[in-house]
Amino acid sequence: MKKQMKLGLSMRYLGYHLGSWRHPEVQPDGTSDFRCFLDVVQTAERAKFDMVFLADGIGIRSNDEPRGSLARSRQNVELEPLTLLSALAPMTRSIGLVATASTTYNEPYHIARKYGSLDQISSGRAGWNVVTSWSDQEAWNFNRSKHLSYETRYERAEEFVDVVTGLWDSWDQDAFVHDKEAGIFYDESKLHVLGHAGKHFSVRGPLSVRRSPQGRPILVQAGTSEVGQRIAAQHCDAIFAAKHDLHDARSYYSSVKSRMPAFGRRPEDLVIMVGLTTVVGRTRQEAKAKHEQLEGLIDPLVGLSLLYRSFGDLSDLPLDGPVPEPLAGHGGLQSSARLYYDLAIKNGWTIRQLYTKIGMAQEHKTVVGTAGDVVDEMEAWVDAGAADGFNVTPTHLPHGIDDFVEFVVPELRRRGRFRHEYEGLTLRENLGLRVPTSRYAEKSAVA
Ligand SMILES: Cc1cc2nc3c(=O)[nH]c(=O)nc-3n(C[C@H](O)[C@H](O)[C@H](O)COP(=O)(O)O)c2cc1C
């Protein structure tokens, strides 16, 4: 039996390519246009994708470095993810709706309540991508002059997730009896008050939202550090990983999954989805031509701004010269800086080649070719134990998803790798994941 793949669509900024807004087929103001998102989500749902995914940062993450780059970039205005997904929920039936939210600039009660509500509105299709944020620009919007240290953010994140999942267990599934005759709204024995008092948070609870139709919204994580992997192994249902190299992806996959038994979880309780950008054509020549058109759209200033956070200002260096070491003591996106540098060294790329390659799909794996080429690669990764599925990170939308659905999905189905129909009603069911047990049920079972 061939392993089935899970598929997500990551749709922030309507595409990952740095110059996507300049593509002749792209609506440049689409990131603020609800109808553009509705169009791509409905396409993904027709193709039976597991979920759509919205990455997020809470602010414009640029100091306009190098000067002039921001005015040439598409990374400025957008719609707030939970608001957007709440609007998309009643316009869809089966596809999962996953939004990013920060543990650094929220309170756990807010997050538990908002995602709990999206889960009710969508009948069990909500998911939370847990991030800690990483830029000073976000800190400036939340009463701080600098973002918190890496260690503090992750320490806070671990406690935050514990509180949120505790709040989601406030009510047992069958707590609401609604007995009109006896006048009983809920069964008192099925309400649990969290009473959390920790280093970062003091939260009494209970949550004012009933238990999720899927037990709780799914939890997603993206970091690859030691703490990031631990949080994923302990709590998460899915990982969105940025990996280019099959061997690296395989060791990451087994590293995360091997940590799970220590937390009483099975490796199959977590789905690892690797970011995948495809440029597909009916022939390889057609795909190559599409790729070359995209490569020509990146303005050098925008390209250098992509590298700024990892390498500092490279504008004085020759664009066709070698890539220097990443900045020392870099506390933000550690895994990204290392990934960029390793790629440049391994492939002998110049600065221009690095930003052109990375700018195609940020840090995600890219395949340019026919549907057969793309599916060969996807199968190789899944069969090697490097991924359970892919989060498609299109260069530009809607065409990136249109092409994937027209060419790649039928080929996946022909090879018996992807569903024809949704298996279940909730996101958790479609991902093939167990409904988590309430922490209070576990306690009473032990008692
Ligand atoms: C594929 C991927 C997607 C991410 N998406 C977001 C995001 O939407 N918002 C955010 O603030 N951070 C995002 N991050 C950053 C991570 O949450 C994390 O902070 C970062 O990778 C540094 O942690 P690490 O050293 O554990 O990798 C993403 C990272 C990766 C690899």
Short mmCIF file of C-alpha atoms and ligand atoms in Angstrom, two decimals:
data_model
loop_
_atom_site.label_atom_id
_atom_site.label_comp_id
_atom_site.label_asym_id
_atom_site.label_seq_id
_atom_site.Cartn_x
_atom_site.Cartn_y
_atom_site.Cartn_z
CA MET A 1 0.00 0.00 0.00
CA LYS A 2 1.54 3.31 -1.09
CA LYS A 3 1.69 6.02 1.54
CA GLN A 4 -0.90 8.77 0.96
CA MET A 5 0.33 12.35 1.03
CA LYS A 6 -1.12 15.28 2.92
CA LEU A 7 -1.34 18.62 1.13
CA GLY A 8 -1.57 22.18 2.39
CA LEU A 9 -1.53 25.48 0.53
CA SER A 10 0.41 28.35 2.03
CA MET A 11 -1.10 31.51 0.60
CA ARG A 12 0.34 34.56 2.34
CA TYR A 13 0.98 37.56 0.07
CA LEU A 14 -0.62 35.49 -2.71
CA GLY A 15 2.67 33.84 -3.46
CA TYR A 16 6.21 33.32 -2.20
CA HIS A 17 8.12 34.78 -5.12
CA LEU A 18 9.69 38.10 -4.13
CA GLY A 19 8.70 39.77 -7.38
CA SER A 20 5.34 38.00 -7.76
CA TRP A 21 3.35 41.23 -7.80
CA ARG A 22 5.14 42.24 -11.02
CA HIS A 23 4.07 39.09 -12.85
CA PRO A 24 1.75 40.05 -15.74
CA GLU A 25 -0.96 37.64 -14.53
CA VAL A 26 -0.97 38.79 -10.89
CA GLN A 27 -3.42 41.28 -9.37
CA PRO A 28 -0.97 43.50 -7.46
CA ASP A 29 -3.46 44.59 -4.77
CA GLY A 30 -4.75 41.04 -4.30
CA THR A 31 -3.34 40.70 -0.77
CA SER A 32 -6.11 43.02 0.44
CA ASP A 33 -8.82 41.52 -1.78
CA PHE A 34 -10.95 38.88 -0.07
CA ARG A 35 -12.15 37.53 -3.44
CA CYS A 36 -8.59 36.61 -4.43
CA PHE A 37 -8.24 34.43 -1.33
CA LEU A 38 -11.70 32.95 -1.80
CA ASP A 39 -10.76 31.97 -5.33
CA VAL A 40 -7.55 30.15 -4.31
CA VAL A 41 -9.12 28.47 -1.25
CA GLN A 42 -12.02 27.15 -3.31
CA THR A 43 -9.58 25.79 -5.90
CA ALA A 44 -7.61 24.04 -3.15
CA GLU A 45 -10.82 22.64 -1.69
CA ARG A 46 -12.03 21.34 -5.07
CA ALA A 47 -8.71 19.47 -5.27
CA LYS A 48 -9.32 18.09 -1.71
CA PHE A 49 -6.33 19.77 -0.07
CA ASP A 50 -6.11 19.16 3.68
CA MET A 51 -5.69 22.78 4.58
CA VAL A 52 -4.83 26.33 3.67
CA PHE A 53 -2.21 28.04 5.76
CA LEU A 54 -1.51 31.69 6.53
CA ALA A 55 1.94 32.66 7.75
CA ASP A 56 2.04 35.98 9.60
CA GLY A 57 4.07 38.76 11.13
CA ILE A 58 2.46 41.48 13.20
CA GLY A 59 3.82 44.48 11.45
CA ILE A 60 5.83 45.42 8.42
CA ARG A 61 9.09 43.60 9.07
CA SER A 62 11.41 45.93 7.28
CA ASN A 63 13.45 48.99 8.12
CA ASP A 64 13.71 49.67 4.41
CA GLU A 65 17.17 48.12 4.31
CA PRO A 66 18.79 48.67 1.87
CA ARG A 67 17.09 52.04 1.33
CA GLY A 68 14.42 51.92 -1.39
CA SER A 69 13.76 48.19 -1.08
CA LEU A 70 10.48 48.50 0.87
CA ALA A 71 8.79 50.64 -1.77
CA ARG A 72 9.61 47.91 -4.31
CA SER A 73 8.41 45.02 -2.13
CA ARG A 74 4.98 43.39 -1.89
CA GLN A 75 5.45 42.71 1.83
CA ASN A 76 3.47 45.62 3.20
CA VAL A 77 -0.34 45.52 3.42
CA GLU A 78 -2.38 42.35 3.96
CA LEU A 79 -5.41 41.00 5.84
CA GLU A 80 -5.22 39.79 9.44
CA PRO A 81 -5.21 35.94 9.25
CA LEU A 82 -7.95 35.00 11.75
CA THR A 83 -10.31 37.62 10.33
CA LEU A 84 -9.63 36.35 6.82
CA LEU A 85 -10.11 32.68 7.77
CA SER A 86 -13.33 33.47 9.67
CA ALA A 87 -14.70 35.05 6.50
CA LEU A 88 -13.57 32.05 4.42
CA ALA A 89 -15.05 29.49 6.85
CA PRO A 90 -18.71 29.69 5.75
CA MET A 91 -17.68 29.86 2.08
CA THR A 92 -15.97 26.43 2.36
CA ARG A 93 -17.02 23.01 3.73
CA SER A 94 -14.09 20.68 4.21
CA ILE A 95 -10.72 22.36 3.90
CA GLY A 96 -8.70 23.08 7.06
CA LEU A 97 -8.07 26.73 8.00
CA VAL A 98 -4.71 27.30 9.70
CA ALA A 99 -3.51 30.72 10.83
CA THR A 100 -0.29 31.84 12.48
CA ALA A 101 -0.34 33.67 15.80
CA SER A 102 2.46 34.79 18.08
CA THR A 103 2.98 33.64 21.66
CA THR A 104 5.07 36.76 22.29
CA TYR A 105 2.45 39.40 21.51
CA ASN A 106 -0.76 37.71 22.61
CA GLU A 107 -2.24 36.39 25.81
CA PRO A 108 -3.12 32.68 25.96
CA TYR A 109 -6.78 33.36 26.76
CA HIS A 110 -7.12 35.48 23.59
CA ILE A 111 -5.66 32.75 21.41
CA ALA A 112 -7.67 29.93 23.02
CA ARG A 113 -10.86 31.92 22.59
CA LYS A 114 -10.29 33.08 19.02
CA TYR A 115 -9.14 29.74 17.60
CA GLY A 116 -11.82 27.97 19.65
CA SER A 117 -14.39 30.22 17.99
CA LEU A 118 -12.99 29.69 14.47
CA ASP A 119 -13.18 25.97 15.17
CA GLN A 120 -16.88 26.26 16.07
CA ILE A 121 -17.65 28.45 13.06
CA SER A 122 -15.89 26.03 10.69
CA SER A 123 -17.22 22.85 12.40
CA GLY A 124 -13.78 21.58 13.40
CA ARG A 125 -11.42 22.85 10.70
CA ALA A 126 -9.25 25.35 12.60
CA GLY A 127 -5.53 25.18 13.28
CA TRP A 128 -2.99 27.42 15.02
CA ASN A 129 0.57 27.79 13.74
CA VAL A 130 2.50 28.61 16.91
CA VAL A 131 5.29 31.15 16.42
CA THR A 132 7.29 33.33 18.78
CA SER A 133 7.87 36.25 16.30
CA TRP A 134 11.40 37.38 15.65
CA SER A 135 11.66 40.99 14.51
CA ASP A 136 12.20 44.27 16.32
CA GLN A 137 9.61 45.78 13.99
CA GLU A 138 6.96 43.63 15.67
CA ALA A 139 8.23 44.59 19.14
CA TRP A 140 7.82 48.29 18.22
CA ASN A 141 4.09 47.72 17.74
CA PHE A 142 3.74 46.21 21.21
CA ASN A 143 5.34 48.64 23.64
CA ARG A 144 8.88 47.26 23.35
CA SER A 145 12.06 48.60 21.78
CA LYS A 146 13.53 45.15 21.07
CA HIS A 147 12.06 41.73 20.64
CA LEU A 148 12.53 39.34 23.55
CA SER A 149 15.58 37.08 23.61
CA TYR A 150 15.34 33.73 21.88
CA GLU A 151 15.41 31.86 25.20
CA THR A 152 12.70 33.99 26.81
CA ARG A 153 10.44 33.75 23.77
CA TYR A 154 10.63 29.98 23.69
CA GLU A 155 10.26 29.62 27.46
CA ARG A 156 7.15 31.81 27.25
CA ALA A 157 5.93 29.83 24.23
CA GLU A 158 6.09 26.50 26.06
CA GLU A 159 4.05 27.83 28.97
CA PHE A 160 1.69 29.63 26.55
CA VAL A 161 0.88 26.42 24.64
CA ASP A 162 0.33 24.56 27.89
CA VAL A 163 -2.17 27.21 29.04
CA VAL A 164 -4.01 27.33 25.70
CA THR A 165 -4.41 23.55 25.49
CA GLY A 166 -5.52 23.56 29.14
CA LEU A 167 -8.17 26.19 28.37
CA TRP A 168 -9.37 24.16 25.37
CA ASP A 169 -10.04 21.30 27.84
CA SER A 170 -12.31 23.52 29.98
CA TRP A 171 -15.46 21.71 28.89
CA ASP A 172 -16.01 18.02 28.26
CA GLN A 173 -17.54 17.26 24.86
CA ASP A 174 -20.87 16.29 26.43
CA ALA A 175 -20.95 19.05 29.08
CA PHE A 176 -23.97 20.85 27.65
CA VAL A 177 -27.08 18.86 28.47
CA HIS A 178 -29.55 21.68 27.73
CA ASP A 179 -32.24 19.98 29.77
CA LYS A 180 -35.08 22.51 29.42
CA GLU A 181 -37.41 20.58 31.70
CA ALA A 182 -35.00 20.34 34.63
CA GLY A 183 -33.54 23.77 33.89
CA ILE A 184 -29.97 22.44 33.61
CA PHE A 185 -27.82 24.10 30.96
CA TYR A 186 -24.58 22.18 31.61
CA ASP A 187 -23.44 19.35 33.80
CA GLU A 188 -21.29 20.88 36.54
CA SER A 189 -19.00 17.84 36.76
CA LYS A 190 -17.95 18.43 33.13
CA LEU A 191 -16.55 21.90 33.57
CA HIS A 192 -12.86 22.23 34.53
CA VAL A 193 -11.26 25.41 35.84
CA LEU A 194 -7.61 25.60 34.74
CA GLY A 195 -6.19 27.61 37.64
CA HIS A 196 -2.81 28.13 36.00
CA ALA A 197 -0.13 30.08 37.92
CA GLY A 198 3.28 29.98 36.21
CA LYS A 199 6.34 32.10 35.48
CA HIS A 200 4.80 34.07 32.60
CA PHE A 201 1.07 33.60 32.99
CA SER A 202 -1.60 33.51 35.61
CA VAL A 203 -4.83 32.30 34.03
CA ARG A 204 -7.80 31.08 36.01
CA GLY A 205 -10.13 29.92 33.21
CA PRO A 206 -12.41 28.31 32.27
CA LEU A 207 -12.67 29.20 28.59
CA SER A 208 -15.93 30.74 27.44
CA VAL A 209 -15.99 28.62 24.27
CA ARG A 210 -17.22 25.02 24.22
CA ARG A 211 -14.97 22.07 23.34
CA SER A 212 -13.86 21.86 19.73
CA PRO A 213 -15.61 19.46 17.34
CA GLN A 214 -12.13 17.99 16.68
CA GLY A 215 -11.16 17.80 20.38
CA ARG A 216 -9.06 20.91 19.97
CA PRO A 217 -7.83 22.97 17.01
CA ILE A 218 -4.74 21.45 15.46
CA LEU A 219 -1.37 22.84 16.50
CA VAL A 220 1.30 23.54 13.92
CA GLN A 221 4.95 24.53 14.47
CA ALA A 222 7.75 25.57 12.16
CA GLY A 223 11.01 26.00 14.07
CA THR A 224 13.83 23.50 13.81
CA SER A 225 15.84 24.37 16.94
CA GLU A 226 16.11 22.05 19.93
CA VAL A 227 13.26 23.78 21.79
CA GLY A 228 11.19 24.07 18.60
CA GLN A 229 11.49 20.31 18.06
CA ARG A 230 10.60 19.60 21.68
CA ILE A 231 7.44 21.73 21.53
CA ALA A 232 6.46 20.00 18.29
CA ALA A 233 7.10 16.51 19.68
CA GLN A 234 5.15 17.22 22.85
CA HIS A 235 2.17 19.20 21.58
CA CYS A 236 1.91 19.61 17.81
CA ASP A 237 -0.20 17.86 15.20
CA ALA A 238 1.70 19.17 12.20
CA ILE A 239 5.03 20.75 11.29
CA PHE A 240 5.65 23.10 8.39
CA ALA A 241 9.30 22.50 7.57
CA ALA A 242 11.60 24.35 5.18
CA LYS A 243 14.00 21.73 3.79
CA HIS A 244 15.91 21.56 0.54
CA ASP A 245 18.01 18.51 1.07
CA LEU A 246 16.49 15.03 1.33
CA HIS A 247 19.08 13.73 3.79
CA ASP A 248 18.75 16.78 6.01
CA ALA A 249 14.95 16.46 5.90
CA ARG A 250 15.14 12.78 6.77
CA SER A 251 17.32 13.35 9.82
CA TYR A 252 15.04 16.21 10.96
CA TYR A 253 11.99 13.97 10.46
CA SER A 254 13.43 11.16 12.55
CA SER A 255 14.83 13.58 15.15
CA VAL A 256 11.37 15.07 15.84
CA LYS A 257 9.48 11.79 15.66
CA SER A 258 11.93 9.95 17.92
CA ARG A 259 11.22 12.49 20.67
CA MET A 260 7.50 11.75 20.71
CA PRO A 261 7.35 8.51 22.77
CA ALA A 262 8.88 10.39 25.73
CA PHE A 263 5.67 12.46 25.75
CA GLY A 264 3.39 9.42 25.40
CA ARG A 265 2.80 10.05 21.70
CA ARG A 266 3.18 7.90 18.60
CA PRO A 267 5.19 9.13 15.57
CA GLU A 268 2.01 9.04 13.45
CA ASP A 269 0.37 11.58 15.79
CA LEU A 270 2.36 14.31 14.01
CA VAL A 271 2.30 15.12 10.28
CA ILE A 272 5.47 16.66 8.85
CA MET A 273 4.76 18.80 5.78
CA VAL A 274 7.66 20.19 3.79
CA GLY A 275 7.29 23.47 1.92
CA LEU A 276 7.24 22.80 -1.83
CA THR A 277 7.30 25.31 -4.67
CA THR A 278 6.61 24.02 -8.14
CA VAL A 279 6.92 25.63 -11.53
CA VAL A 280 5.07 23.18 -13.75
CA GLY A 281 4.70 22.97 -17.51
CA ARG A 282 3.32 20.48 -20.01
CA THR A 283 6.93 20.04 -21.06
CA ARG A 284 10.23 20.76 -19.27
CA GLN A 285 10.90 23.57 -21.74
CA GLU A 286 7.61 25.23 -20.85
CA ALA A 287 8.39 24.96 -17.14
CA LYS A 288 11.89 26.36 -17.68
CA ALA A 289 10.48 29.33 -19.61
CA LYS A 290 8.03 30.09 -16.78
CA HIS A 291 10.89 29.86 -14.29
CA GLU A 292 13.10 32.23 -16.26
CA GLN A 293 10.27 34.75 -16.52
CA LEU A 294 9.95 34.69 -12.71
CA GLU A 295 13.71 35.01 -12.12
CA GLY A 296 13.74 38.24 -14.09
CA LEU A 297 11.16 39.87 -11.80
CA ILE A 298 13.34 40.32 -8.69
CA ASP A 299 14.63 43.85 -8.20
CA PRO A 300 18.24 43.73 -6.80
CA LEU A 301 17.27 46.00 -3.86
CA VAL A 302 14.45 43.64 -2.90
CA GLY A 303 16.80 40.71 -3.31
CA LEU A 304 19.36 42.30 -0.97
CA SER A 305 16.66 43.10 1.59
CA LEU A 306 15.86 39.37 1.75
CA LEU A 307 19.46 38.69 2.76
CA TYR A 308 19.78 41.70 5.10
CA ARG A 309 18.60 40.02 8.28
CA SER A 310 20.95 37.09 7.91
CA PHE A 311 24.01 38.80 6.40
CA GLY A 312 23.69 42.55 7.04
CA ASP A 313 24.03 45.13 4.27
CA LEU A 314 25.62 43.53 1.22
CA SER A 315 25.08 46.49 -1.11
CA ASP A 316 28.77 47.41 -1.13
CA LEU A 317 29.79 43.91 -2.22
CA PRO A 318 29.73 42.84 -5.89
CA LEU A 319 26.40 41.14 -6.66
CA ASP A 320 28.28 38.61 -8.76
CA GLY A 321 30.80 37.86 -6.00
CA PRO A 322 30.76 35.24 -3.21
CA VAL A 323 28.33 35.18 -0.26
CA PRO A 324 29.94 36.08 3.12
CA GLU A 325 29.34 34.26 6.46
CA PRO A 326 26.01 35.04 8.20
CA LEU A 327 26.06 37.65 10.98
CA ALA A 328 27.55 36.39 14.25
CA GLY A 329 25.37 36.16 17.37
CA HIS A 330 22.28 36.21 15.21
CA GLY A 331 19.37 35.62 17.57
CA GLY A 332 16.34 35.62 15.27
CA LEU A 333 15.91 33.26 12.38
CA GLN A 334 18.85 31.02 13.15
CA SER A 335 17.75 28.20 10.93
CA SER A 336 17.11 30.48 7.93
CA ALA A 337 20.52 32.19 8.06
CA ARG A 338 22.32 28.86 8.25
CA LEU A 339 20.17 27.38 5.47
CA TYR A 340 20.90 30.31 3.10
CA TYR A 341 24.63 30.17 3.73
CA ASP A 342 24.86 26.39 3.37
CA LEU A 343 22.95 26.54 0.09
CA ALA A 344 25.25 29.25 -1.29
CA ILE A 345 28.39 27.32 -0.34
CA LYS A 346 27.12 23.97 -1.55
CA ASN A 347 26.05 25.35 -4.93
CA GLY A 348 28.82 27.95 -5.34
CA TRP A 349 26.23 30.73 -5.69
CA THR A 350 27.03 34.45 -5.90
CA ILE A 351 25.02 37.01 -3.93
CA ARG A 352 22.78 37.61 -6.96
CA GLN A 353 22.26 33.89 -7.51
CA LEU A 354 21.46 33.38 -3.82
CA TYR A 355 18.73 36.02 -3.70
CA THR A 356 17.39 34.94 -7.09
CA LYS A 357 17.15 31.31 -5.97
CA ILE A 358 15.85 32.05 -2.47
CA GLY A 359 13.59 34.80 -3.79
CA MET A 360 11.80 32.24 -5.95
CA ALA A 361 10.28 30.47 -2.97
CA GLN A 362 11.94 31.97 0.14
CA GLU A 363 13.47 28.97 1.88
CA HIS A 364 11.34 26.26 0.32
CA LYS A 365 12.25 23.38 -1.91
CA THR A 366 11.63 24.15 -5.58
CA VAL A 367 10.97 21.76 -8.45
CA VAL A 368 10.80 23.03 -12.03
CA GLY A 369 9.50 20.53 -14.58
CA THR A 370 6.57 18.43 -15.68
CA ALA A 371 3.96 16.96 -13.33
CA GLY A 372 5.86 13.68 -13.58
CA ASP A 373 9.08 15.37 -12.41
CA VAL A 374 7.28 16.99 -9.47
CA VAL A 375 5.56 13.79 -8.35
CA ASP A 376 8.79 11.75 -8.72
CA GLU A 377 10.39 14.14 -6.25
CA MET A 378 7.42 14.14 -3.87
CA GLU A 379 7.32 10.34 -3.84
CA ALA A 380 11.07 10.12 -3.23
CA TRP A 381 10.76 12.34 -0.14
CA VAL A 382 7.76 10.55 1.30
CA ASP A 383 9.15 7.07 0.64
CA ALA A 384 12.51 8.01 2.15
CA GLY A 385 10.84 9.02 5.43
CA ALA A 386 11.57 12.72 4.96
CA ALA A 387 7.97 14.03 4.79
CA ASP A 388 4.35 12.98 5.33
CA GLY A 389 3.14 15.55 2.85
CA PHE A 390 3.78 19.01 1.49
CA ASN A 391 2.70 22.54 2.15
CA VAL A 392 2.56 23.97 -1.35
CA THR A 393 4.24 27.39 -1.42
CA PRO A 394 3.35 28.75 -4.87
CA THR A 395 5.48 31.39 -6.54
CA HIS A 396 2.38 33.44 -7.36
CA LEU A 397 -1.37 33.04 -7.00
CA PRO A 398 -3.83 32.07 -8.28
CA HIS A 399 -1.77 30.59 -11.13
CA GLY A 400 0.58 28.61 -8.89
CA ILE A 401 -2.31 26.66 -7.36
CA ASP A 402 -4.21 26.45 -10.66
CA ASP A 403 -1.19 24.77 -12.29
CA PHE A 404 -0.64 22.46 -9.32
CA VAL A 405 -4.26 21.36 -9.34
CA GLU A 406 -4.42 20.96 -13.10
CA PHE A 407 -1.16 19.07 -13.58
CA VAL A 408 0.25 17.68 -10.30
CA VAL A 409 -2.86 16.53 -8.41
CA PRO A 410 -4.08 14.23 -11.24
CA GLU A 411 -0.61 12.68 -11.45
CA LEU A 412 -0.55 12.12 -7.69
CA ARG A 413 -3.93 10.40 -7.97
CA ARG A 414 -2.85 8.32 -10.96
CA ARG A 415 -0.04 6.99 -8.79
CA GLY A 416 -2.39 6.33 -5.86
CA ARG A 417 -0.84 8.98 -3.62
CA PHE A 418 -3.64 11.43 -2.99
CA ARG A 419 -7.30 11.23 -2.02
CA HIS A 420 -10.25 11.62 -4.38
CA GLU A 421 -12.59 12.60 -1.55
CA TYR A 422 -12.20 13.94 1.98
CA GLU A 423 -12.21 11.06 4.47
CA GLY A 424 -13.72 13.00 7.34
CA LEU A 425 -15.49 16.15 8.39
CA THR A 426 -12.82 17.80 10.53
CA LEU A 427 -9.26 18.84 9.74
CA ARG A 428 -8.00 16.36 12.33
CA GLU A 429 -9.90 13.49 10.69
CA ASN A 430 -8.59 14.38 7.24
CA LEU A 431 -5.03 14.55 8.53
CA GLY A 432 -5.56 11.07 9.98
CA LEU A 433 -4.91 12.23 13.55
CA ARG A 434 -6.43 10.96 16.80
CA VAL A 435 -8.70 13.21 18.84
CA PRO A 436 -6.60 14.23 21.86
CA THR A 437 -7.79 13.19 25.30
CA SER A 438 -8.69 15.97 27.68
CA ARG A 439 -6.09 16.41 30.42
CA TYR A 440 -8.92 16.05 32.94
CA ALA A 441 -9.99 12.69 31.47
CA GLU A 442 -6.38 11.54 31.82
CA LYS A 443 -6.35 12.65 35.46
CA SER A 444 -9.58 10.87 36.35
CA ALA A 445 -8.35 7.70 34.55
CA VAL A 446 -5.16 7.76 36.68
CA ALA A 447 -7.16 8.45 39.85
C1 LIG B 1 8.53 27.17 7.20
C2 LIG B 1 8.56 28.22 8.25
C3 LIG B 1 7.47 29.07 8.40
C4 LIG B 1 7.47 30.06 9.40
N1 LIG B 1 6.41 30.91 9.51
C5 LIG B 1 6.47 31.91 10.42
C6 LIG B 1 5.40 32.86 10.52
O1 LIG B 1 4.43 32.81 9.81
N2 LIG B 1 5.52 33.86 11.44
C7 LIG B 1 6.59 33.95 12.30
O2 LIG B 1 6.62 34.84 13.11
N3 LIG B 1 7.60 33.05 12.22
C8 LIG B 1 7.56 32.06 11.30
N4 LIG B 1 8.60 31.17 11.22
C9 LIG B 1 9.70 31.28 12.20
C10 LIG B 1 9.63 30.15 13.21
O3 LIG B 1 8.41 30.15 13.91
C11 LIG B 1 10.77 30.28 14.22
O4 LIG B 1 10.65 31.44 15.00
C12 LIG B 1 12.09 30.36 13.52
O5 LIG B 1 12.19 29.31 12.57
C13 LIG B 1 13.26 30.30 14.51
O6 LIG B 1 13.16 29.19 15.31
P1 LIG B 1 14.11 27.93 15.12
O7 LIG B 1 15.48 28.40 15.43
O8 LIG B 1 13.54 26.91 16.09
O9 LIG B 1 13.97 27.49 13.69
C14 LIG B 1 8.60 30.19 10.25
C15 LIG B 1 9.69 29.32 10.08
C16 LIG B 1 9.69 28.36 9.11
C17 LIG B 1 10.88 27.45 8.97
#
